[in-house]
Amino acid sequence: MAKTESIIDFLDKSRSAMSRTHTTSSAPAPSLRPATFAFSTKSKAIIDAIHSEEGNPNHLTYVNARNETALRALAADRLPGLSRQHKALAKHISDADQGKLHVSAKTKAFWQEKMVAVELLLAVFEKSNEGDSELAGDALSDRQQFYAEAHKSWEVGLKVVLDKVNGEVIGPFSLGDQLSLADLHLASWLARLVKLSGGLYEDNGDTAIAKLEAQVGVVTKDFKTEDAQGKTQNHSKLAAFWDAMRVRPSWKEVYGQGLY
């Protein structure tokens, strides 16, 4: 069991009124699974969007730069790990070719495909200290392709996913006033995206989502609240969700030292 969806579903199904001391609780923790078909459908739509390839934070991490300054910072952060990954893949492929490591053709093909992707990133990251105007030939072409992929991933692919999730969420939580299974997926996913966008644990919902919007574009603000003076304010549902989560003890325990 490796997929996030399967792990969260398994943990929720494992909850019961029976404690570890084999006594029955009079107030057991409620199941987080949706109670109705309509809510199940909405929950699935949110979870599927979050776990789509377009919404994958792992990919977005490596293309999180659309100018020279951001590229230098990204390369400084990711180049050491990427170099180690390239070395490990090269060894695995070499050992498989020499018969020292017995793997399926499918596994070897996966390694080779991964190696190509890593080498493309390395080619860009290793020249990150050179300005755009200093590059020529393949190096310039590689950087232009990288910028194009970064734009497509953040401002096109992710924007579609954010609009989908923001539209499906009822507010302040995914299915309304009560925490549900979809919120566990949404909380960790959104925290990673906000972190990649320069957001902080201390940010309120509007601030956190504004930083994300600066990377992808504006999302709809159709969740209404009233301030202390009774004045109506509009927020995105993602901002309302962030505010609802950040006051929870579990959120403070997980992210109190900073987003990740």
PDB file of C-alpha atoms in Angstrom:
ATOM      1  CA  MET A   1       0.000   0.000   0.000  1.00  0.00           C
ATOM      2  CA  ALA A   2       1.782   3.124  -1.256  1.00  0.00           C
ATOM      3  CA  LYS A   3      -0.776   5.495  -2.722  1.00  0.00           C
ATOM      4  CA  THR A   4      -1.953   8.332  -0.495  1.00  0.00           C
ATOM      5  CA  GLU A   5      -5.595   7.652  -1.366  1.00  0.00           C
ATOM      6  CA  SER A   6      -5.325   4.001  -0.253  1.00  0.00           C
ATOM      7  CA  ILE A   7      -3.489   4.827   2.978  1.00  0.00           C
ATOM      8  CA  ILE A   8      -5.981   7.479   4.110  1.00  0.00           C
ATOM      9  CA  ASP A   9      -8.946   5.287   3.175  1.00  0.00           C
ATOM     10  CA  PHE A  10      -7.443   2.339   5.076  1.00  0.00           C
ATOM     11  CA  LEU A  11      -6.791   4.426   8.203  1.00  0.00           C
ATOM     12  CA  ASP A  12     -10.331   5.786   8.189  1.00  0.00           C
ATOM     13  CA  LYS A  13     -11.844   2.303   7.785  1.00  0.00           C
ATOM     14  CA  SER A  14      -9.667   1.084  10.662  1.00  0.00           C
ATOM     15  CA  ARG A  15     -11.240   3.505  13.159  1.00  0.00           C
ATOM     16  CA  SER A  16     -13.702   1.965  15.588  1.00  0.00           C
ATOM     17  CA  ALA A  17     -15.298   2.489  18.966  1.00  0.00           C
ATOM     18  CA  MET A  18     -13.072  -0.220  20.455  1.00  0.00           C
ATOM     19  CA  SER A  19      -9.984   1.172  22.188  1.00  0.00           C
ATOM     20  CA  ARG A  20      -6.566  -0.463  22.539  1.00  0.00           C
ATOM     21  CA  THR A  21      -7.560  -1.556  26.035  1.00  0.00           C
ATOM     22  CA  HIS A  22     -10.545  -3.404  24.510  1.00  0.00           C
ATOM     23  CA  THR A  23     -13.088  -1.059  26.025  1.00  0.00           C
ATOM     24  CA  THR A  24     -15.830   0.613  24.044  1.00  0.00           C
ATOM     25  CA  SER A  25     -15.897   4.409  23.803  1.00  0.00           C
ATOM     26  CA  SER A  26     -19.201   6.161  24.438  1.00  0.00           C
ATOM     27  CA  ALA A  27     -18.113   8.909  22.054  1.00  0.00           C
ATOM     28  CA  PRO A  28     -15.964   7.319  19.337  1.00  0.00           C
ATOM     29  CA  ALA A  29     -14.335   9.461  16.680  1.00  0.00           C
ATOM     30  CA  PRO A  30     -16.739   9.775  13.747  1.00  0.00           C
ATOM     31  CA  SER A  31     -15.947   8.285  10.375  1.00  0.00           C
ATOM     32  CA  LEU A  32     -14.637  10.820   7.894  1.00  0.00           C
ATOM     33  CA  ARG A  33     -16.244   9.073   4.920  1.00  0.00           C
ATOM     34  CA  PRO A  34     -19.045  11.007   3.146  1.00  0.00           C
ATOM     35  CA  ALA A  35     -22.498  10.128   4.443  1.00  0.00           C
ATOM     36  CA  THR A  36     -24.433  10.481   1.168  1.00  0.00           C
ATOM     37  CA  PHE A  37     -23.982   9.554  -2.483  1.00  0.00           C
ATOM     38  CA  ALA A  38     -23.909  13.221  -3.475  1.00  0.00           C
ATOM     39  CA  PHE A  39     -21.168  13.968  -0.961  1.00  0.00           C
ATOM     40  CA  SER A  40     -19.266  10.848  -2.056  1.00  0.00           C
ATOM     41  CA  THR A  41     -19.352  12.071  -5.640  1.00  0.00           C
ATOM     42  CA  LYS A  42     -18.119  15.523  -4.650  1.00  0.00           C
ATOM     43  CA  SER A  43     -15.443  14.069  -2.391  1.00  0.00           C
ATOM     44  CA  LYS A  44     -14.180  11.819  -5.204  1.00  0.00           C
ATOM     45  CA  ALA A  45     -14.074  14.756  -7.627  1.00  0.00           C
ATOM     46  CA  ILE A  46     -11.903  16.738  -5.196  1.00  0.00           C
ATOM     47  CA  ILE A  47      -9.568  13.837  -4.427  1.00  0.00           C
ATOM     48  CA  ASP A  48      -9.196  12.850  -8.089  1.00  0.00           C
ATOM     49  CA  ALA A  49      -8.332  16.424  -9.069  1.00  0.00           C
ATOM     50  CA  ILE A  50      -5.760  16.719  -6.284  1.00  0.00           C
ATOM     51  CA  HIS A  51      -4.044  13.489  -7.328  1.00  0.00           C
ATOM     52  CA  SER A  52      -4.091  14.219 -11.056  1.00  0.00           C
ATOM     53  CA  GLU A  53      -0.811  14.539 -12.928  1.00  0.00           C
ATOM     54  CA  GLU A  54      -1.510  18.242 -13.487  1.00  0.00           C
ATOM     55  CA  GLY A  55      -1.792  18.781  -9.738  1.00  0.00           C
ATOM     56  CA  ASN A  56       1.268  16.754  -8.774  1.00  0.00           C
ATOM     57  CA  PRO A  57       3.463  18.838  -6.390  1.00  0.00           C
ATOM     58  CA  ASN A  58       6.437  16.548  -7.038  1.00  0.00           C
ATOM     59  CA  HIS A  59       6.533  17.608 -10.691  1.00  0.00           C
ATOM     60  CA  LEU A  60       5.718  21.233  -9.895  1.00  0.00           C
ATOM     61  CA  THR A  61       8.662  21.361  -7.484  1.00  0.00           C
ATOM     62  CA  TYR A  62      11.162  20.733 -10.280  1.00  0.00           C
ATOM     63  CA  VAL A  63       9.661  23.284 -12.684  1.00  0.00           C
ATOM     64  CA  ASN A  64       9.100  26.006 -10.105  1.00  0.00           C
ATOM     65  CA  ALA A  65      11.026  28.729 -11.954  1.00  0.00           C
ATOM     66  CA  ARG A  66      10.124  31.030 -14.827  1.00  0.00           C
ATOM     67  CA  ASN A  67      13.003  33.508 -14.724  1.00  0.00           C
ATOM     68  CA  GLU A  68      16.768  33.551 -14.126  1.00  0.00           C
ATOM     69  CA  THR A  69      16.588  34.433 -10.426  1.00  0.00           C
ATOM     70  CA  ALA A  70      14.065  31.724  -9.601  1.00  0.00           C
ATOM     71  CA  LEU A  71      16.006  29.185 -11.676  1.00  0.00           C
ATOM     72  CA  ARG A  72      19.234  29.860  -9.780  1.00  0.00           C
ATOM     73  CA  ALA A  73      17.466  29.392  -6.444  1.00  0.00           C
ATOM     74  CA  LEU A  74      15.735  26.221  -7.643  1.00  0.00           C
ATOM     75  CA  ALA A  75      18.966  24.741  -8.985  1.00  0.00           C
ATOM     76  CA  ALA A  76      20.835  25.485  -5.762  1.00  0.00           C
ATOM     77  CA  ASP A  77      18.124  23.653  -3.836  1.00  0.00           C
ATOM     78  CA  ARG A  78      17.562  20.686  -6.155  1.00  0.00           C
ATOM     79  CA  LEU A  79      20.810  20.064  -8.034  1.00  0.00           C
ATOM     80  CA  PRO A  80      22.605  18.027  -5.305  1.00  0.00           C
ATOM     81  CA  GLY A  81      19.702  15.599  -4.887  1.00  0.00           C
ATOM     82  CA  LEU A  82      19.122  15.384  -8.623  1.00  0.00           C
ATOM     83  CA  SER A  83      22.796  14.523  -9.187  1.00  0.00           C
ATOM     84  CA  ARG A  84      22.571  11.725  -6.633  1.00  0.00           C
ATOM     85  CA  GLN A  85      19.410  10.452  -8.290  1.00  0.00           C
ATOM     86  CA  HIS A  86      21.146  10.431 -11.691  1.00  0.00           C
ATOM     87  CA  LYS A  87      24.100   8.493 -10.270  1.00  0.00           C
ATOM     88  CA  ALA A  88      21.797   5.915  -8.653  1.00  0.00           C
ATOM     89  CA  LEU A  89      19.769   5.431 -11.846  1.00  0.00           C
ATOM     90  CA  ALA A  90      22.934   5.020 -13.923  1.00  0.00           C
ATOM     91  CA  LYS A  91      24.181   2.327 -11.542  1.00  0.00           C
ATOM     92  CA  HIS A  92      20.862   0.459 -11.536  1.00  0.00           C
ATOM     93  CA  ILE A  93      20.710   0.478 -15.339  1.00  0.00           C
ATOM     94  CA  SER A  94      24.353  -0.579 -15.645  1.00  0.00           C
ATOM     95  CA  ASP A  95      23.906  -3.408 -13.122  1.00  0.00           C
ATOM     96  CA  ALA A  96      20.818  -4.599 -14.993  1.00  0.00           C
ATOM     97  CA  ASP A  97      22.689  -4.558 -18.322  1.00  0.00           C
ATOM     98  CA  GLN A  98      25.528  -6.613 -16.819  1.00  0.00           C
ATOM     99  CA  GLY A  99      23.193  -9.102 -15.186  1.00  0.00           C
ATOM    100  CA  LYS A 100      24.207  -8.073 -11.674  1.00  0.00           C
ATOM    101  CA  LEU A 101      20.651  -6.935 -10.986  1.00  0.00           C
ATOM    102  CA  HIS A 102      17.662  -8.917 -12.187  1.00  0.00           C
ATOM    103  CA  VAL A 103      14.641  -6.744 -12.936  1.00  0.00           C
ATOM    104  CA  SER A 104      11.754  -6.848 -15.367  1.00  0.00           C
ATOM    105  CA  ALA A 105      11.914  -5.133 -18.742  1.00  0.00           C
ATOM    106  CA  LYS A 106       9.179  -2.810 -17.481  1.00  0.00           C
ATOM    107  CA  THR A 107      11.285  -1.719 -14.501  1.00  0.00           C
ATOM    108  CA  LYS A 108      14.343  -1.139 -16.654  1.00  0.00           C
ATOM    109  CA  ALA A 109      12.284   0.897 -19.143  1.00  0.00           C
ATOM    110  CA  PHE A 110      10.962   2.988 -16.242  1.00  0.00           C
ATOM    111  CA  TRP A 111      14.533   3.690 -15.053  1.00  0.00           C
ATOM    112  CA  GLN A 112      15.608   4.678 -18.556  1.00  0.00           C
ATOM    113  CA  GLU A 113      12.634   6.996 -18.956  1.00  0.00           C
ATOM    114  CA  LYS A 114      13.374   8.536 -15.568  1.00  0.00           C
ATOM    115  CA  MET A 115      17.022   8.953 -16.541  1.00  0.00           C
ATOM    116  CA  VAL A 116      16.086  10.973 -19.639  1.00  0.00           C
ATOM    117  CA  ALA A 117      13.895  13.302 -17.550  1.00  0.00           C
ATOM    118  CA  VAL A 118      16.637  13.759 -14.932  1.00  0.00           C
ATOM    119  CA  GLU A 119      19.276  14.492 -17.582  1.00  0.00           C
ATOM    120  CA  LEU A 120      17.060  17.182 -19.132  1.00  0.00           C
ATOM    121  CA  LEU A 121      16.746  18.906 -15.753  1.00  0.00           C
ATOM    122  CA  LEU A 122      20.454  18.542 -15.038  1.00  0.00           C
ATOM    123  CA  ALA A 123      21.297  20.185 -18.358  1.00  0.00           C
ATOM    124  CA  VAL A 124      19.263  23.226 -17.315  1.00  0.00           C
ATOM    125  CA  PHE A 125      20.226  23.355 -13.632  1.00  0.00           C
ATOM    126  CA  GLU A 126      23.978  22.978 -14.265  1.00  0.00           C
ATOM    127  CA  LYS A 127      23.950  26.182 -16.334  1.00  0.00           C
ATOM    128  CA  SER A 128      21.685  28.110 -13.981  1.00  0.00           C
ATOM    129  CA  ASN A 129      24.395  30.646 -13.108  1.00  0.00           C
ATOM    130  CA  GLU A 130      24.489  31.799 -16.722  1.00  0.00           C
ATOM    131  CA  GLY A 131      21.990  34.439 -17.797  1.00  0.00           C
ATOM    132  CA  ASP A 132      19.473  33.821 -20.563  1.00  0.00           C
ATOM    133  CA  SER A 133      21.364  36.187 -22.868  1.00  0.00           C
ATOM    134  CA  GLU A 134      24.621  34.265 -22.319  1.00  0.00           C
ATOM    135  CA  LEU A 135      23.265  30.973 -23.627  1.00  0.00           C
ATOM    136  CA  ALA A 136      23.221  29.675 -27.185  1.00  0.00           C
ATOM    137  CA  GLY A 137      22.541  26.475 -29.085  1.00  0.00           C
ATOM    138  CA  ASP A 138      21.304  23.479 -27.122  1.00  0.00           C
ATOM    139  CA  ALA A 139      21.747  25.218 -23.771  1.00  0.00           C
ATOM    140  CA  LEU A 140      19.445  28.058 -24.813  1.00  0.00           C
ATOM    141  CA  SER A 141      16.950  25.629 -26.325  1.00  0.00           C
ATOM    142  CA  ASP A 142      16.932  23.528 -23.149  1.00  0.00           C
ATOM    143  CA  ARG A 143      16.237  26.580 -20.987  1.00  0.00           C
ATOM    144  CA  GLN A 144      13.463  27.834 -23.263  1.00  0.00           C
ATOM    145  CA  GLN A 145      11.836  24.396 -23.137  1.00  0.00           C
ATOM    146  CA  PHE A 146      12.157  24.406 -19.350  1.00  0.00           C
ATOM    147  CA  TYR A 147      10.472  27.807 -19.080  1.00  0.00           C
ATOM    148  CA  ALA A 148       7.723  26.630 -21.432  1.00  0.00           C
ATOM    149  CA  GLU A 149       7.128  23.520 -19.319  1.00  0.00           C
ATOM    150  CA  ALA A 150       7.107  25.608 -16.123  1.00  0.00           C
ATOM    151  CA  HIS A 151       4.515  27.962 -17.601  1.00  0.00           C
ATOM    152  CA  LYS A 152       2.361  25.108 -18.844  1.00  0.00           C
ATOM    153  CA  SER A 153       2.574  23.194 -15.555  1.00  0.00           C
ATOM    154  CA  TRP A 154       1.835  26.118 -13.240  1.00  0.00           C
ATOM    155  CA  GLU A 155      -0.278  28.575 -15.198  1.00  0.00           C
ATOM    156  CA  VAL A 156      -2.244  26.110 -17.322  1.00  0.00           C
ATOM    157  CA  GLY A 157      -2.345  22.623 -15.778  1.00  0.00           C
ATOM    158  CA  LEU A 158      -2.363  23.562 -12.104  1.00  0.00           C
ATOM    159  CA  LYS A 159      -4.721  26.487 -12.711  1.00  0.00           C
ATOM    160  CA  VAL A 160      -7.329  24.092 -14.132  1.00  0.00           C
ATOM    161  CA  VAL A 161      -6.957  21.835 -11.078  1.00  0.00           C
ATOM    162  CA  LEU A 162      -7.221  24.738  -8.613  1.00  0.00           C
ATOM    163  CA  ASP A 163     -10.345  26.047 -10.341  1.00  0.00           C
ATOM    164  CA  LYS A 164     -11.851  22.549 -10.202  1.00  0.00           C
ATOM    165  CA  VAL A 165     -11.087  22.057  -6.509  1.00  0.00           C
ATOM    166  CA  ASN A 166     -12.126  25.589  -5.547  1.00  0.00           C
ATOM    167  CA  GLY A 167     -15.404  25.049  -7.386  1.00  0.00           C
ATOM    168  CA  GLU A 168     -16.132  21.668  -5.799  1.00  0.00           C
ATOM    169  CA  VAL A 169     -15.355  22.668  -2.191  1.00  0.00           C
ATOM    170  CA  ILE A 170     -18.489  23.762  -0.311  1.00  0.00           C
ATOM    171  CA  GLY A 171     -16.650  25.665   2.410  1.00  0.00           C
ATOM    172  CA  PRO A 172     -15.191  26.113   4.813  1.00  0.00           C
ATOM    173  CA  PHE A 173     -14.264  22.410   4.586  1.00  0.00           C
ATOM    174  CA  SER A 174     -14.635  20.302   1.465  1.00  0.00           C
ATOM    175  CA  LEU A 175     -18.161  19.109   2.279  1.00  0.00           C
ATOM    176  CA  GLY A 176     -19.330  21.961   4.495  1.00  0.00           C
ATOM    177  CA  ASP A 177     -18.926  22.561   8.214  1.00  0.00           C
ATOM    178  CA  GLN A 178     -17.546  19.135   9.153  1.00  0.00           C
ATOM    179  CA  LEU A 179     -14.117  17.676   8.443  1.00  0.00           C
ATOM    180  CA  SER A 180     -14.191  14.804   5.941  1.00  0.00           C
ATOM    181  CA  LEU A 181     -11.854  12.422   4.141  1.00  0.00           C
ATOM    182  CA  ALA A 182     -11.303  14.839   1.248  1.00  0.00           C
ATOM    183  CA  ASP A 183      -9.937  17.454   3.666  1.00  0.00           C
ATOM    184  CA  LEU A 184      -7.015  15.214   4.630  1.00  0.00           C
ATOM    185  CA  HIS A 185      -5.980  15.087   0.979  1.00  0.00           C
ATOM    186  CA  LEU A 186      -6.639  18.778   0.390  1.00  0.00           C
ATOM    187  CA  ALA A 187      -4.775  20.027   3.467  1.00  0.00           C
ATOM    188  CA  SER A 188      -1.406  18.412   2.712  1.00  0.00           C
ATOM    189  CA  TRP A 189      -1.664  19.151  -1.025  1.00  0.00           C
ATOM    190  CA  LEU A 190      -2.510  22.811  -0.533  1.00  0.00           C
ATOM    191  CA  ALA A 191       0.213  23.235   2.087  1.00  0.00           C
ATOM    192  CA  ARG A 192       2.807  21.999  -0.408  1.00  0.00           C
ATOM    193  CA  LEU A 193       1.575  24.329  -3.147  1.00  0.00           C
ATOM    194  CA  VAL A 194       1.536  27.336  -0.824  1.00  0.00           C
ATOM    195  CA  LYS A 195       5.055  26.449   0.345  1.00  0.00           C
ATOM    196  CA  LEU A 196       6.246  26.278  -3.289  1.00  0.00           C
ATOM    197  CA  SER A 197       4.663  29.690  -3.850  1.00  0.00           C
ATOM    198  CA  GLY A 198       6.558  31.301  -0.969  1.00  0.00           C
ATOM    199  CA  GLY A 199       3.754  31.018   1.567  1.00  0.00           C
ATOM    200  CA  LEU A 200       4.301  30.680   5.296  1.00  0.00           C
ATOM    201  CA  TYR A 201       2.662  28.821   8.174  1.00  0.00           C
ATOM    202  CA  GLU A 202       1.750  32.187   9.690  1.00  0.00           C
ATOM    203  CA  ASP A 203      -0.187  33.353   6.599  1.00  0.00           C
ATOM    204  CA  ASN A 204      -3.952  33.631   6.827  1.00  0.00           C
ATOM    205  CA  GLY A 205      -6.089  32.163   4.070  1.00  0.00           C
ATOM    206  CA  ASP A 206      -6.302  35.240   1.869  1.00  0.00           C
ATOM    207  CA  THR A 207      -2.553  35.842   2.075  1.00  0.00           C
ATOM    208  CA  ALA A 208      -1.600  32.199   1.464  1.00  0.00           C
ATOM    209  CA  ILE A 209      -3.859  31.836  -1.557  1.00  0.00           C
ATOM    210  CA  ALA A 210      -2.831  35.247  -2.923  1.00  0.00           C
ATOM    211  CA  LYS A 211       0.760  33.962  -3.046  1.00  0.00           C
ATOM    212  CA  LEU A 212      -0.420  30.874  -4.907  1.00  0.00           C
ATOM    213  CA  GLU A 213      -2.524  33.026  -7.240  1.00  0.00           C
ATOM    214  CA  ALA A 214       0.596  35.038  -8.083  1.00  0.00           C
ATOM    215  CA  GLN A 215       1.955  31.838  -9.626  1.00  0.00           C
ATOM    216  CA  VAL A 216      -1.140  30.537 -11.404  1.00  0.00           C
ATOM    217  CA  GLY A 217      -3.729  33.288 -11.737  1.00  0.00           C
ATOM    218  CA  VAL A 218      -6.769  34.369  -9.738  1.00  0.00           C
ATOM    219  CA  VAL A 219      -9.332  31.846  -8.481  1.00  0.00           C
ATOM    220  CA  THR A 220     -12.997  32.645  -7.897  1.00  0.00           C
ATOM    221  CA  LYS A 221     -13.869  34.349  -4.606  1.00  0.00           C
ATOM    222  CA  ASP A 222     -17.420  33.278  -3.848  1.00  0.00           C
ATOM    223  CA  PHE A 223     -17.262  32.288  -0.169  1.00  0.00           C
ATOM    224  CA  LYS A 224     -18.836  35.028   1.932  1.00  0.00           C
ATOM    225  CA  THR A 225     -18.058  35.867   5.552  1.00  0.00           C
ATOM    226  CA  GLU A 226     -18.870  38.798   7.829  1.00  0.00           C
ATOM    227  CA  ASP A 227     -16.289  40.785   9.751  1.00  0.00           C
ATOM    228  CA  ALA A 228     -16.734  42.146  13.286  1.00  0.00           C
ATOM    229  CA  GLN A 229     -18.641  45.136  11.915  1.00  0.00           C
ATOM    230  CA  GLY A 230     -21.021  42.931   9.948  1.00  0.00           C
ATOM    231  CA  LYS A 231     -19.467  43.830   6.616  1.00  0.00           C
ATOM    232  CA  THR A 232     -19.561  41.064   3.986  1.00  0.00           C
ATOM    233  CA  GLN A 233     -16.222  39.893   2.650  1.00  0.00           C
ATOM    234  CA  ASN A 234     -15.554  37.576  -0.272  1.00  0.00           C
ATOM    235  CA  HIS A 235     -12.872  34.902  -0.173  1.00  0.00           C
ATOM    236  CA  SER A 236     -11.940  31.961  -2.341  1.00  0.00           C
ATOM    237  CA  LYS A 237     -13.102  28.655  -0.888  1.00  0.00           C
ATOM    238  CA  LEU A 238      -9.456  27.594  -0.747  1.00  0.00           C
ATOM    239  CA  ALA A 239      -8.703  30.605   1.472  1.00  0.00           C
ATOM    240  CA  ALA A 240     -11.666  29.761   3.699  1.00  0.00           C
ATOM    241  CA  PHE A 241     -10.435  26.169   3.901  1.00  0.00           C
ATOM    242  CA  TRP A 242      -6.928  27.327   4.849  1.00  0.00           C
ATOM    243  CA  ASP A 243      -8.320  29.444   7.677  1.00  0.00           C
ATOM    244  CA  ALA A 244     -10.514  26.576   8.899  1.00  0.00           C
ATOM    245  CA  MET A 245      -7.538  24.191   8.979  1.00  0.00           C
ATOM    246  CA  ARG A 246      -4.900  26.502  10.468  1.00  0.00           C
ATOM    247  CA  VAL A 247      -6.721  26.808  13.812  1.00  0.00           C
ATOM    248  CA  ARG A 248      -6.923  23.033  14.283  1.00  0.00           C
ATOM    249  CA  PRO A 249      -4.468  21.493  16.800  1.00  0.00           C
ATOM    250  CA  SER A 250      -3.429  18.823  14.284  1.00  0.00           C
ATOM    251  CA  TRP A 251      -2.475  21.495  11.717  1.00  0.00           C
ATOM    252  CA  LYS A 252      -0.410  23.358  14.316  1.00  0.00           C
ATOM    253  CA  GLU A 253       1.322  20.142  15.337  1.00  0.00           C
ATOM    254  CA  VAL A 254       2.203  19.142  11.766  1.00  0.00           C
ATOM    255  CA  TYR A 255       3.102  22.558  10.329  1.00  0.00           C
ATOM    256  CA  GLY A 256       3.990  24.572  13.440  1.00  0.00           C
ATOM    257  CA  GLN A 257       7.679  24.517  12.516  1.00  0.00           C
ATOM    258  CA  GLY A 258       6.951  25.534   8.935  1.00  0.00           C
ATOM    259  CA  LEU A 259       5.237  24.302   5.793  1.00  0.00           C
ATOM    260  CA  TYR A 260       6.724  21.440   3.788  1.00  0.00           C
TER     261      TYR A 260
END
